[in-house]
PDB file of C-alpha atoms in Angstrom:
ATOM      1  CA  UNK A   5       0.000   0.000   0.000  1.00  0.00           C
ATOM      2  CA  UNK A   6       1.048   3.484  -1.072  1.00  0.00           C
ATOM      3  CA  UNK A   7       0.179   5.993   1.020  1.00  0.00           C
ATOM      4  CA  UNK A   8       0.340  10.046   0.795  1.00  0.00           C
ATOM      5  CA  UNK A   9      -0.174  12.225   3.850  1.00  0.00           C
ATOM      6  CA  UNK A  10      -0.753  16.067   3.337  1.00  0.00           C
ATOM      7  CA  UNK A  11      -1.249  18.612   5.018  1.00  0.00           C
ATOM      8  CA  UNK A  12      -0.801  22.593   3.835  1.00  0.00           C
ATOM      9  CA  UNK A  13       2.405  23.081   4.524  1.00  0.00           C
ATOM     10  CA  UNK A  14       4.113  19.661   4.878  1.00  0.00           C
ATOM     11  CA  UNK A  15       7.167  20.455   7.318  1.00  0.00           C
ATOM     12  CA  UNK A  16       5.393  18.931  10.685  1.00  0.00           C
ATOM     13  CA  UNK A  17       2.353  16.902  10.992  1.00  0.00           C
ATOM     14  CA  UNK A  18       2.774  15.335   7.428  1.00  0.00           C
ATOM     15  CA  UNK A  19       6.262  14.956   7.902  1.00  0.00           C
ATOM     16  CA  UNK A  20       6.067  13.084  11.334  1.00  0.00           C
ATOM     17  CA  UNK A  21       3.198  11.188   9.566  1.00  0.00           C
ATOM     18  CA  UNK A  22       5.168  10.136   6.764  1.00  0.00           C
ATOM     19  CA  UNK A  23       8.650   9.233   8.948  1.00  0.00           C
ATOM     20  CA  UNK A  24       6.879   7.126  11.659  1.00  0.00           C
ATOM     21  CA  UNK A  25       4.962   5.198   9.371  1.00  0.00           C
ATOM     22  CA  UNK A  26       7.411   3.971   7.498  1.00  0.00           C
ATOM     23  CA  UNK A  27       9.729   2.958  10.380  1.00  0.00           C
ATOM     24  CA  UNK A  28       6.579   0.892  11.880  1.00  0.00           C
ATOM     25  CA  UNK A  29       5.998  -0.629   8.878  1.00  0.00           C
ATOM     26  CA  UNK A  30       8.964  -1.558   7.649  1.00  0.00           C
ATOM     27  CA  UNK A  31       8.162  -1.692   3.685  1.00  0.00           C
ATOM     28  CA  UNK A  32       4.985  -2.800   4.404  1.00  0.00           C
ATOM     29  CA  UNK A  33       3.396   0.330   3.740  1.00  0.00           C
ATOM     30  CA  UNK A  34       5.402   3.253   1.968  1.00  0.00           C
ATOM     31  CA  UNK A  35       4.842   6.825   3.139  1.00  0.00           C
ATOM     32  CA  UNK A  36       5.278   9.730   1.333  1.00  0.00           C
ATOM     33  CA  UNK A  37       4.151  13.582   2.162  1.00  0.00           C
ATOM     34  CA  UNK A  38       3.239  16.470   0.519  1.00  0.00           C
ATOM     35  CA  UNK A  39       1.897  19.986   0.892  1.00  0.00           C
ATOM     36  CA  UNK A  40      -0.464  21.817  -1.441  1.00  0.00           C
ATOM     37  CA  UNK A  41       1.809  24.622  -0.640  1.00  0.00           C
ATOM     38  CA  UNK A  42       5.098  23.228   0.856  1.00  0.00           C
ATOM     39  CA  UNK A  43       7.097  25.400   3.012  1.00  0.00           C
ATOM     40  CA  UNK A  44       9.838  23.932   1.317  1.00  0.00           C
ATOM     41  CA  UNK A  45      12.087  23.243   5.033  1.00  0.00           C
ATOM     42  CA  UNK A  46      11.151  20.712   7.552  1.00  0.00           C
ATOM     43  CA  UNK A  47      10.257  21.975  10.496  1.00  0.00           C
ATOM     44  CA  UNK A  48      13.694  21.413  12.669  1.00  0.00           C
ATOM     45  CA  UNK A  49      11.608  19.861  15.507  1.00  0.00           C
ATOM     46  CA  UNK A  50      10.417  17.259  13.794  1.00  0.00           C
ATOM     47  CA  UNK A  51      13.483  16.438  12.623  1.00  0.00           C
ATOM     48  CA  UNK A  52      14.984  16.592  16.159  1.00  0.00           C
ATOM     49  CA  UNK A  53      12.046  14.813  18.146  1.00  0.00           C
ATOM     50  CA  UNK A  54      11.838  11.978  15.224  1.00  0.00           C
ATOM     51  CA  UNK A  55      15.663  11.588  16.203  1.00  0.00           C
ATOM     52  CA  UNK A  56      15.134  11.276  19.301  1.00  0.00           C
ATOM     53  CA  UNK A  57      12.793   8.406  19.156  1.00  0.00           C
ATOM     54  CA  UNK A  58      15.491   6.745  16.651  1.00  0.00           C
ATOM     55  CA  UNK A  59      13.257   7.230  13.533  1.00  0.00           C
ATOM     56  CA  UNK A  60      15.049   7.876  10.268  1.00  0.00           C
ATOM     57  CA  UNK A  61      14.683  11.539   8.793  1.00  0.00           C
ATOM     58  CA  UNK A  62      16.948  10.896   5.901  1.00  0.00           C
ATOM     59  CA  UNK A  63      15.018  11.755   2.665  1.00  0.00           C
ATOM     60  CA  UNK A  64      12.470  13.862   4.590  1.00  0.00           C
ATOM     61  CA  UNK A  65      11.726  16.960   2.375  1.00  0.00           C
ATOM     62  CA  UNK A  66       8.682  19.624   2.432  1.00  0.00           C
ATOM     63  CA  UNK A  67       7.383  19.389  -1.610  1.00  0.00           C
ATOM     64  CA  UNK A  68       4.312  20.003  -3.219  1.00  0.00           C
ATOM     65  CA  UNK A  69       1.621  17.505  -3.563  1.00  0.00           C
ATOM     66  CA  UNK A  70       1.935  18.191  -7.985  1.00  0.00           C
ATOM     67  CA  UNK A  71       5.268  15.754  -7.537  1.00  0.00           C
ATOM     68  CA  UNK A  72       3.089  13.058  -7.398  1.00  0.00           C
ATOM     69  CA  UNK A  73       1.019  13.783 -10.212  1.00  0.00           C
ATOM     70  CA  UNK A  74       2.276  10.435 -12.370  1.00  0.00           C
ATOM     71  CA  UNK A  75       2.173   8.313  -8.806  1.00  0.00           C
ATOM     72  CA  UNK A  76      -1.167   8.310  -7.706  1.00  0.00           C
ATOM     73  CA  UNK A  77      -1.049   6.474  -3.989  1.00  0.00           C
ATOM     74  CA  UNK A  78      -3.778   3.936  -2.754  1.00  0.00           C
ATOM     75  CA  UNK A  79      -4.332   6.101   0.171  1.00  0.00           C
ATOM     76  CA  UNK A  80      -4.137  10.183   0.357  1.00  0.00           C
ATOM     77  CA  UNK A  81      -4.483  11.189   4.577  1.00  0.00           C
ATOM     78  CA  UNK A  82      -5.097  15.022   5.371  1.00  0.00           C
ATOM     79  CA  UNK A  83      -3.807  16.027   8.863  1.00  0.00           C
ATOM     80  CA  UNK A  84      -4.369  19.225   9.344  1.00  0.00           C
ATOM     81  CA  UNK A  85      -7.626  21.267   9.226  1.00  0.00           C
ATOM     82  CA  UNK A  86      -6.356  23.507   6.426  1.00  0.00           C
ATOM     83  CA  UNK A  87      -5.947  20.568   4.247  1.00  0.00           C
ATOM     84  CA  UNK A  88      -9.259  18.906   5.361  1.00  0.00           C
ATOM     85  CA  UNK A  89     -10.651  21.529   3.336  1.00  0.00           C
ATOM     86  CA  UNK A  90      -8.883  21.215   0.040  1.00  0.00           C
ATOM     87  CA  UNK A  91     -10.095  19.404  -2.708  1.00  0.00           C
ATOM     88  CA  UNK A  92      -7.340  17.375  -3.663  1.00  0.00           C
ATOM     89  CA  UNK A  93      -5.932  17.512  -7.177  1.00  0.00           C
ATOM     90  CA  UNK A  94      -7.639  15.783  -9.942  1.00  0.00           C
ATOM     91  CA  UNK A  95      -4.979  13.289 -10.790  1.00  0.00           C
ATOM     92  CA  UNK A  96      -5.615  12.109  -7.288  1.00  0.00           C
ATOM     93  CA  UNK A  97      -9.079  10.544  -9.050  1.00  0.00           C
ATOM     94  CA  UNK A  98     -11.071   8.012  -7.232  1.00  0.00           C
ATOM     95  CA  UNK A  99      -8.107   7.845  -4.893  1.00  0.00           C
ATOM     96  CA  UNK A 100      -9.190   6.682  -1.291  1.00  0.00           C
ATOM     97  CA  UNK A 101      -8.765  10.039   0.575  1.00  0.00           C
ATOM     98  CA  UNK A 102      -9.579   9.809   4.693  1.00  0.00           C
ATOM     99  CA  UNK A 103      -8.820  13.048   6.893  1.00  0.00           C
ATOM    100  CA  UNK A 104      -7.035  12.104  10.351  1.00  0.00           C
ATOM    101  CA  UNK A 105      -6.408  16.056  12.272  1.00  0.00           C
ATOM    102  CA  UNK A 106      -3.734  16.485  14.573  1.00  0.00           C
ATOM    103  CA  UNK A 107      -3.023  19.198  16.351  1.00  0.00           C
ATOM    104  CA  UNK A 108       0.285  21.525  15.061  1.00  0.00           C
ATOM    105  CA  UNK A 109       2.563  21.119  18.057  1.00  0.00           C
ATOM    106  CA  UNK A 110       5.242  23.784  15.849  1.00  0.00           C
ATOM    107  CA  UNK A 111       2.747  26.478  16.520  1.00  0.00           C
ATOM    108  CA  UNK A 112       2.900  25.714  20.438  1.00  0.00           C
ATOM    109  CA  UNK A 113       4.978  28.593  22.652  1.00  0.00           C
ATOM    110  CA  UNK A 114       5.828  27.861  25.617  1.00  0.00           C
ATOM    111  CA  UNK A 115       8.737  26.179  27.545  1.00  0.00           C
ATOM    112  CA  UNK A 116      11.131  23.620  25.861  1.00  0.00           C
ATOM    113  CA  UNK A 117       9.430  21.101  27.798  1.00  0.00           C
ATOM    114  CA  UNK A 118       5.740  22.066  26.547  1.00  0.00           C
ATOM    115  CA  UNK A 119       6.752  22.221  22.992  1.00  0.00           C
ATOM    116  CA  UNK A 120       8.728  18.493  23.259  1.00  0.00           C
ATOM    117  CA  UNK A 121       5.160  17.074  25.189  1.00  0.00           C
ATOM    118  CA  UNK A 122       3.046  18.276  22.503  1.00  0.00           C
ATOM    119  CA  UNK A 123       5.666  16.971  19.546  1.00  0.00           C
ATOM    120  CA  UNK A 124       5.532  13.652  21.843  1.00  0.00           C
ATOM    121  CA  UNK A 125       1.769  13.654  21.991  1.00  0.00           C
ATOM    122  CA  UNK A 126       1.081  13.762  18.587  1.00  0.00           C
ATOM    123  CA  UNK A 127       3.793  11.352  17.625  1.00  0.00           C
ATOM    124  CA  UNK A 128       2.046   8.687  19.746  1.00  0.00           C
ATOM    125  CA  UNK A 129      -1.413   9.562  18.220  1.00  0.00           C
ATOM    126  CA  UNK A 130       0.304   9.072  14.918  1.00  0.00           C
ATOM    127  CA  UNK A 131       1.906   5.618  16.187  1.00  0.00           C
ATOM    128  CA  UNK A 132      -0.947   4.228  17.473  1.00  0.00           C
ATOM    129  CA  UNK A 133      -2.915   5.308  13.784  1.00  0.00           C
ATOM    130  CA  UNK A 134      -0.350   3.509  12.204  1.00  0.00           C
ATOM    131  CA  UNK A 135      -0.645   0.636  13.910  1.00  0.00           C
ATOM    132  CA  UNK A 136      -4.297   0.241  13.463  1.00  0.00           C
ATOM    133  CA  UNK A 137      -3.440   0.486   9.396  1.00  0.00           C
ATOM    134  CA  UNK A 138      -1.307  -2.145  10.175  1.00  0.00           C
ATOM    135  CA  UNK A 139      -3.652  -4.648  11.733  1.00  0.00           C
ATOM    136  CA  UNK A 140      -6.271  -3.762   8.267  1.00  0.00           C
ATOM    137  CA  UNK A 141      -3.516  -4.969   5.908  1.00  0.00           C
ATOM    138  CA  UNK A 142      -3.994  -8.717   7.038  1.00  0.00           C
ATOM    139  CA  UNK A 143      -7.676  -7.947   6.432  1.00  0.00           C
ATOM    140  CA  UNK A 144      -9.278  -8.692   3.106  1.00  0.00           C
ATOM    141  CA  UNK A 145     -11.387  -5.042   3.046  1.00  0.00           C
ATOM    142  CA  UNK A 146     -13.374  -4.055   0.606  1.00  0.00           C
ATOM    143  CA  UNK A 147     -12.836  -0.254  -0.569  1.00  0.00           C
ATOM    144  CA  UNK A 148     -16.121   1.234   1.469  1.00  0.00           C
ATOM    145  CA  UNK A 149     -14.297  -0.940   4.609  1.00  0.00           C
ATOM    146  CA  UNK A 150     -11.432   0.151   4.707  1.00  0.00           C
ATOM    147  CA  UNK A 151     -12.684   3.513   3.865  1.00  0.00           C
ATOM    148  CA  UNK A 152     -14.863   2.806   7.069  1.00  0.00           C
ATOM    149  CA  UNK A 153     -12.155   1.374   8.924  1.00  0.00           C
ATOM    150  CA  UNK A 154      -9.347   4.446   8.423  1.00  0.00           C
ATOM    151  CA  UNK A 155     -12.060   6.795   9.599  1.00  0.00           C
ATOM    152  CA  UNK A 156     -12.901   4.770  12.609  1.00  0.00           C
ATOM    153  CA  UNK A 157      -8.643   4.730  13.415  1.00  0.00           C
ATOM    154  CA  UNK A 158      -8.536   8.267  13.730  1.00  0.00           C
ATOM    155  CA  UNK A 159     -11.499   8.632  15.939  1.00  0.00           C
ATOM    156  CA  UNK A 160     -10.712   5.909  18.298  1.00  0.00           C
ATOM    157  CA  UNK A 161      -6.415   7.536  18.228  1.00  0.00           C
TER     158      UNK A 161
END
């Protein structure tokens, strides 16, 4: 499965998104990320808190949602409100698109320690997402199921 998270800017949510997924997966799933209008930097948190929690950031780059224009992915994910709100491109087609929000712990102030919680907070919402996708890939789902079943992981995480 091929899967595309976006959100507006892609240098946080997305990014974290697209980094833990594919360390829990472990080419089971490939993530990728994209912004409908990248910031073109990664947000230097995410890069330090993914780090942290020895995920790889190699590779990890804010671009625009038009670079994957000739690879459609099985799965397009919005994270952030902004993006919720988009229609997505057209090449996207019939694409399965879901919308799991997170917060934007970047746009936290406050002490170190705040800003690392909230990083830390969403990062386990987006583990525990990702391992619910997991446990639907030894499921035979049809498309409204696991439609169904993608919605229900972001309102149970």
């Amino acid at each position: 499965m091929n899967i595309l998270y976006i959100c507006t800017h892609n240098r946080c949510r997305s990014i974290l998104s697209e980094a833990i997924t594919n360390h829990l997966a472990q080419g089971r799933i490939k993530a990728c990320s994209a912004g409908s209008q990248p910031s073109g930097e990664v947000h230097p948190l995410s890069i330090r808190y993914l780090r942290e929690k020895g995920i790889d950031t190699a590779g990890l780059e804010s671009k625009s949602w038009d670079a994957f224009e000739q690879n459609q992915p099985d799965v397009v994910v919005t994270v952030c409100d902004s993006a919720a709100n988009e229609s997505c491109p057209v090449w996207f087609g019939d694409t399965l698109k879901v919308h799991w929000g997170l917060p934007d712990p970047s746009k936290l102030e406050g002490s170190e320690e705040d800003i690392r919680e909230a990083f830390y907070r969403v990062m386990e919402t987006i583990e525990h997402r990702v391992q619910g996708l997991l446990s639907l890939q030894e499921k035979n789902l049809s498309r409204e199921e696991l439609r169904n079943a993608l919605v229900s992981i972001a309102e149970v995480n």
